[in-house]
């Protein structure tokens, strides 16, 4: 059921890298309307859309401390321990991304450095639906806490009874989210971007979501709000050679395929037997999956491609620029140097994508849809600004001042030049 | 002429931080038209708009090697040496931003790390006009070279004779720009975003520009192209105490004011005599400036505000979030810890903004318009993707696998769970 392609010519590679065309809703008008309403009517507008779209009536948009206390009791101990392990690993990896301040004396008397400053107010969006995506709460909340963001506001849609899944609430408290609101969809993004009586206006919005949420995040940028990443469906590309385990590879492809019919999975190999063995394993494993229907739809968009060498596989992968890249080979280390564009890379036969999705420590918020060519995934960097500082002594300015005067004059910026000249002259008179 | 405000109440601070309202052109339609034309007709469309908007006829869009050779001869030796000094400092500071690969073992057998990969194809936009902004060529080209970007394509509008200022060409070659095109405005951004017969499609576009260029960069994001920063007029905020030199402060404010009538300059102090002394110095210095008319227009939008303490000045500055922050005080070091939002900070009486604009080593491409709340300035980071890697051994998966199984099951993602289970089972059978 996965389409097999043998030795495509390089001229065809670009078109093989095309993601499936999605039916794009034109949501501009709707998003604009809801933002305008929320700007004008605040909480009242937010409640109106919550009732309309989520069929939920909520008197209090904000989740109370008691609700979080109560939720905590409902989370099984085994799950709490699993979350604790994941949290510990995510913390270790993201804490290692802290940047030491390094003062560089570029010229005698001229010191330059960077200091990290947390983005003070951020918003996290966590989708609702049948499955509670508490892992995303960890992936966004933990680096925010390490960065030192002061206000970490979370929005997630309530169910029809006005409740939030207890594991979401438990995870949010665990990672220091400062306020949780029962709001979903476009109205949640509007509330975060604009502020209301209940919600502070935030400076950056993080988190996944459906097309409505994605369109709203895009639009929020018109209100000087930053966003984590452009949106797109999830995807995995697996490069497998003769040393792979076809059952493992099939399981990895299927774990991506269950995300949704618009997900894409790609398998590359230099060995046709690997492609065939994986195809057989996919058929066998799919039968047992509860999300079989979704998986089958996704596999229709997917491809298994034979190349002449693993180097060719890597070259193709760099053009595809996958969100997740698994190198299922005992020689993964050797091949990984050639990778130029990917969100997160999984090396070897035991590094499955679901490890990175939950608990290895890397972030699972990654560039999709080819954006790995120009964007990094979410990391500690996403929660800070790197502010540059410079401290120039009188002697330092005497060293670089004449060059600045010459350059400013050549750019016809006389006042720029004068800011140096007036200082250098004052030093001559000492 | 600069408006003086005494001890504003905190409730007024937010409105004092408003940037001047600019007449915003609605360029959506024009940008859309030009992108569509360039997509369909490539170079022909680009040449048509170059003739239309820049009144320049160009047979060859690409600058030839001979043109660059010839330009090099025209640059005065003194300016070449000044550029060399600036280049050396910019290189040192940006090279210091390289990130060492740190492998973190988050759990025994689970190794995670990041590796930097250059964005392979980038576009630099350098505005035309009377002054040649070769300093921006350095600020964008040097970190691109350090990052290892393979294709660094520059666009800049030609004059009516179809020529580019020689200093621009000289600087571009010096920093390893791989191709230079005589294209400006919306058509340049369209050509970079879409590619034509002459130009490669790039993955990220950097550089300043007028409203047309800014609108085009914004629009280019619809074609999966990233951009450096949202656009806005330049600005400086100076915090000065009794230890400042009012002549220096005035010169710094004026060096910002000459950028354009839409620039904004703000002076804060805890000492009214400082405000008055700076105002007198501004009047005296303005008289001598060639760009006096621009400066006077800019000063109309500008404010000098007295606060009760320098701590209050810093608190106000953090809400304003200036692109450039000068702390004109012998005690600048003490105050700088309190800075939470600024693009680049200049400490002490000899650290003038023009040093950072040209030659101290820091980058001058910075967040304006309050974006210092949520964006960093351009740095080496802007030219790379930070790709995460993970390598999990069989023992490592045995350590974290059970937690992943529990979390995946709780998120109702059975195929995610199965990717772990199938591996753990295979290990049981060994």
PDB file of C-alpha atoms in Angstrom, chain A residues 109-243:
ATOM      1  CA  UNK A 109      39.208  48.486  25.126  1.00  0.00           C
ATOM      2  CA  UNK A 110      36.201  47.174  23.155  1.00  0.00           C
ATOM      3  CA  UNK A 111      34.293  44.422  24.961  1.00  0.00           C
ATOM      4  CA  UNK A 112      31.252  42.695  23.404  1.00  0.00           C
ATOM      5  CA  UNK A 113      29.086  39.909  24.772  1.00  0.00           C
ATOM      6  CA  UNK A 114      25.582  38.427  24.811  1.00  0.00           C
ATOM      7  CA  UNK A 115      23.303  37.849  27.763  1.00  0.00           C
ATOM      8  CA  UNK A 116      20.132  35.784  27.710  1.00  0.00           C
ATOM      9  CA  UNK A 117      16.928  37.358  28.935  1.00  0.00           C
ATOM     10  CA  UNK A 118      13.724  35.321  29.252  1.00  0.00           C
ATOM     11  CA  UNK A 119      10.731  36.355  27.173  1.00  0.00           C
ATOM     12  CA  UNK A 120       8.648  37.567  30.091  1.00  0.00           C
ATOM     13  CA  UNK A 121       5.129  36.556  29.061  1.00  0.00           C
ATOM     14  CA  UNK A 122       4.427  33.545  26.902  1.00  0.00           C
ATOM     15  CA  UNK A 123       1.358  31.570  25.889  1.00  0.00           C
ATOM     16  CA  UNK A 124       1.183  27.801  25.415  1.00  0.00           C
ATOM     17  CA  UNK A 125      -1.589  26.279  23.325  1.00  0.00           C
ATOM     18  CA  UNK A 126      -2.435  22.641  23.985  1.00  0.00           C
ATOM     19  CA  UNK A 127      -5.022  21.065  21.650  1.00  0.00           C
ATOM     20  CA  UNK A 128      -7.997  19.222  23.068  1.00  0.00           C
ATOM     21  CA  UNK A 129      -9.721  16.255  21.529  1.00  0.00           C
ATOM     22  CA  UNK A 130      -9.835  12.642  22.567  1.00  0.00           C
ATOM     23  CA  UNK A 131      -6.138  12.286  23.475  1.00  0.00           C
ATOM     24  CA  UNK A 132      -4.667  14.567  26.153  1.00  0.00           C
ATOM     25  CA  UNK A 133      -1.351  15.880  24.754  1.00  0.00           C
ATOM     26  CA  UNK A 134       0.356  16.275  28.112  1.00  0.00           C
ATOM     27  CA  UNK A 135       3.735  15.521  26.497  1.00  0.00           C
ATOM     28  CA  UNK A 136       3.491  18.870  24.705  1.00  0.00           C
ATOM     29  CA  UNK A 137       2.884  20.567  28.061  1.00  0.00           C
ATOM     30  CA  UNK A 138       6.242  19.139  29.176  1.00  0.00           C
ATOM     31  CA  UNK A 139       8.044  20.049  25.938  1.00  0.00           C
ATOM     32  CA  UNK A 140       6.976  23.707  26.122  1.00  0.00           C
ATOM     33  CA  UNK A 141       6.661  24.245  29.866  1.00  0.00           C
ATOM     34  CA  UNK A 142      10.027  22.823  30.917  1.00  0.00           C
ATOM     35  CA  UNK A 143      12.256  25.044  28.744  1.00  0.00           C
ATOM     36  CA  UNK A 144      10.054  28.041  29.668  1.00  0.00           C
ATOM     37  CA  UNK A 145      10.764  27.299  33.324  1.00  0.00           C
ATOM     38  CA  UNK A 146      14.512  26.892  32.724  1.00  0.00           C
ATOM     39  CA  UNK A 147      14.573  30.150  30.736  1.00  0.00           C
ATOM     40  CA  UNK A 148      12.837  31.944  33.598  1.00  0.00           C
ATOM     41  CA  UNK A 149       9.725  33.185  31.770  1.00  0.00           C
ATOM     42  CA  UNK A 150       7.696  35.038  34.401  1.00  0.00           C
ATOM     43  CA  UNK A 151       4.199  34.438  33.086  1.00  0.00           C
ATOM     44  CA  UNK A 152       3.494  31.125  31.365  1.00  0.00           C
ATOM     45  CA  UNK A 153      -0.147  31.105  30.379  1.00  0.00           C
ATOM     46  CA  UNK A 154      -1.738  27.967  28.982  1.00  0.00           C
ATOM     47  CA  UNK A 155      -4.923  27.679  26.941  1.00  0.00           C
ATOM     48  CA  UNK A 156      -6.626  24.408  26.124  1.00  0.00           C
ATOM     49  CA  UNK A 157     -10.217  23.733  25.077  1.00  0.00           C
ATOM     50  CA  UNK A 158     -12.643  22.274  27.652  1.00  0.00           C
ATOM     51  CA  UNK A 159     -14.880  19.303  26.989  1.00  0.00           C
ATOM     52  CA  UNK A 160     -18.650  19.791  26.778  1.00  0.00           C
ATOM     53  CA  UNK A 161     -18.857  19.666  30.593  1.00  0.00           C
ATOM     54  CA  UNK A 162     -16.322  22.481  30.880  1.00  0.00           C
ATOM     55  CA  UNK A 163     -13.520  20.236  32.122  1.00  0.00           C
ATOM     56  CA  UNK A 164      -9.873  19.777  31.145  1.00  0.00           C
ATOM     57  CA  UNK A 165      -8.234  16.365  31.099  1.00  0.00           C
ATOM     58  CA  UNK A 166      -6.605  15.809  34.517  1.00  0.00           C
ATOM     59  CA  UNK A 167      -3.225  14.748  33.114  1.00  0.00           C
ATOM     60  CA  UNK A 168      -2.960  18.081  31.272  1.00  0.00           C
ATOM     61  CA  UNK A 169      -3.629  19.964  34.521  1.00  0.00           C
ATOM     62  CA  UNK A 170      -1.219  17.776  36.461  1.00  0.00           C
ATOM     63  CA  UNK A 171       1.587  18.263  33.912  1.00  0.00           C
ATOM     64  CA  UNK A 172       0.978  22.018  33.726  1.00  0.00           C
ATOM     65  CA  UNK A 173       1.342  22.461  37.474  1.00  0.00           C
ATOM     66  CA  UNK A 174       4.400  20.195  37.508  1.00  0.00           C
ATOM     67  CA  UNK A 175       6.265  22.442  35.045  1.00  0.00           C
ATOM     68  CA  UNK A 176       5.253  25.717  36.660  1.00  0.00           C
ATOM     69  CA  UNK A 177       2.579  27.008  34.265  1.00  0.00           C
ATOM     70  CA  UNK A 178       1.331  30.154  36.031  1.00  0.00           C
ATOM     71  CA  UNK A 179      -2.279  30.164  34.799  1.00  0.00           C
ATOM     72  CA  UNK A 180      -4.485  27.772  32.828  1.00  0.00           C
ATOM     73  CA  UNK A 181      -7.527  28.847  30.828  1.00  0.00           C
ATOM     74  CA  UNK A 182     -10.329  26.722  29.389  1.00  0.00           C
ATOM     75  CA  UNK A 183     -10.195  28.226  25.943  1.00  0.00           C
ATOM     76  CA  UNK A 184      -9.480  26.609  22.587  1.00  0.00           C
ATOM     77  CA  UNK A 185      -9.273  27.449  18.915  1.00  0.00           C
ATOM     78  CA  UNK A 186      -9.038  30.867  17.320  1.00  0.00           C
ATOM     79  CA  UNK A 187     -10.503  32.570  20.390  1.00  0.00           C
ATOM     80  CA  UNK A 188      -7.666  31.212  22.570  1.00  0.00           C
ATOM     81  CA  UNK A 189      -4.983  32.601  20.271  1.00  0.00           C
ATOM     82  CA  UNK A 190      -6.846  35.928  20.049  1.00  0.00           C
ATOM     83  CA  UNK A 191      -7.096  36.129  23.860  1.00  0.00           C
ATOM     84  CA  UNK A 192      -3.358  35.410  24.239  1.00  0.00           C
ATOM     85  CA  UNK A 193      -2.387  37.897  21.534  1.00  0.00           C
ATOM     86  CA  UNK A 194      -4.656  40.721  22.680  1.00  0.00           C
ATOM     87  CA  UNK A 195      -5.226  40.130  26.386  1.00  0.00           C
ATOM     88  CA  UNK A 196      -8.678  40.259  28.021  1.00  0.00           C
ATOM     89  CA  UNK A 197      -9.991  40.994  31.542  1.00  0.00           C
ATOM     90  CA  UNK A 198      -8.837  37.484  32.557  1.00  0.00           C
ATOM     91  CA  UNK A 199      -5.791  36.885  30.359  1.00  0.00           C
ATOM     92  CA  UNK A 200      -2.560  38.889  30.051  1.00  0.00           C
ATOM     93  CA  UNK A 201      -1.362  39.748  26.554  1.00  0.00           C
ATOM     94  CA  UNK A 202       1.648  37.547  25.850  1.00  0.00           C
ATOM     95  CA  UNK A 203       4.730  38.219  23.691  1.00  0.00           C
ATOM     96  CA  UNK A 204       5.103  34.785  22.081  1.00  0.00           C
ATOM     97  CA  UNK A 205       2.714  31.896  21.441  1.00  0.00           C
ATOM     98  CA  UNK A 206       3.834  28.269  21.289  1.00  0.00           C
ATOM     99  CA  UNK A 207       2.108  25.027  20.505  1.00  0.00           C
ATOM    100  CA  UNK A 208       0.468  22.834  17.893  1.00  0.00           C
ATOM    101  CA  UNK A 209      -3.102  22.992  16.687  1.00  0.00           C
ATOM    102  CA  UNK A 210      -5.493  22.391  13.849  1.00  0.00           C
ATOM    103  CA  UNK A 211      -5.888  24.648  10.793  1.00  0.00           C
ATOM    104  CA  UNK A 212      -7.944  27.157  12.800  1.00  0.00           C
ATOM    105  CA  UNK A 213      -5.278  27.518  15.465  1.00  0.00           C
ATOM    106  CA  UNK A 214      -2.521  27.671  12.847  1.00  0.00           C
ATOM    107  CA  UNK A 215      -4.306  30.441  10.935  1.00  0.00           C
ATOM    108  CA  UNK A 216      -4.878  32.356  14.173  1.00  0.00           C
ATOM    109  CA  UNK A 217      -1.191  32.078  15.168  1.00  0.00           C
ATOM    110  CA  UNK A 218      -0.196  33.382  11.747  1.00  0.00           C
ATOM    111  CA  UNK A 219      -2.612  36.293  12.129  1.00  0.00           C
ATOM    112  CA  UNK A 220      -1.482  37.060  15.695  1.00  0.00           C
ATOM    113  CA  UNK A 221       1.843  38.210  14.253  1.00  0.00           C
ATOM    114  CA  UNK A 222       0.042  41.340  13.025  1.00  0.00           C
ATOM    115  CA  UNK A 223      -0.280  42.267  16.707  1.00  0.00           C
ATOM    116  CA  UNK A 224       3.490  42.122  17.352  1.00  0.00           C
ATOM    117  CA  UNK A 225       3.242  38.641  18.847  1.00  0.00           C
ATOM    118  CA  UNK A 226       5.926  36.111  17.898  1.00  0.00           C
ATOM    119  CA  UNK A 227       5.170  32.433  17.255  1.00  0.00           C
ATOM    120  CA  UNK A 228       7.254  29.303  17.657  1.00  0.00           C
ATOM    121  CA  UNK A 229       7.136  27.805  14.169  1.00  0.00           C
ATOM    122  CA  UNK A 230       5.042  27.846  10.993  1.00  0.00           C
ATOM    123  CA  UNK A 231       2.543  24.975  10.994  1.00  0.00           C
ATOM    124  CA  UNK A 232       2.410  21.802   8.958  1.00  0.00           C
ATOM    125  CA  UNK A 233       1.452  18.138   9.290  1.00  0.00           C
ATOM    126  CA  UNK A 234       3.902  15.811  11.031  1.00  0.00           C
ATOM    127  CA  UNK A 235       6.258  13.571   9.044  1.00  0.00           C
ATOM    128  CA  UNK A 236       9.076  11.057   9.340  1.00  0.00           C
ATOM    129  CA  UNK A 237      11.729   9.941   6.880  1.00  0.00           C
ATOM    130  CA  UNK A 238      13.558   6.691   7.587  1.00  0.00           C
ATOM    131  CA  UNK A 239      16.832   5.764   5.925  1.00  0.00           C
ATOM    132  CA  UNK A 240      17.360   2.027   6.383  1.00  0.00           C
ATOM    133  CA  UNK A 241      20.153  -0.223   5.170  1.00  0.00           C
ATOM    134  CA  UNK A 242      20.724  -3.984   5.329  1.00  0.00           C
ATOM    135  CA  UNK A 243      21.615  -3.710   9.042  1.00  0.00           C
TER     136      UNK A 243
END
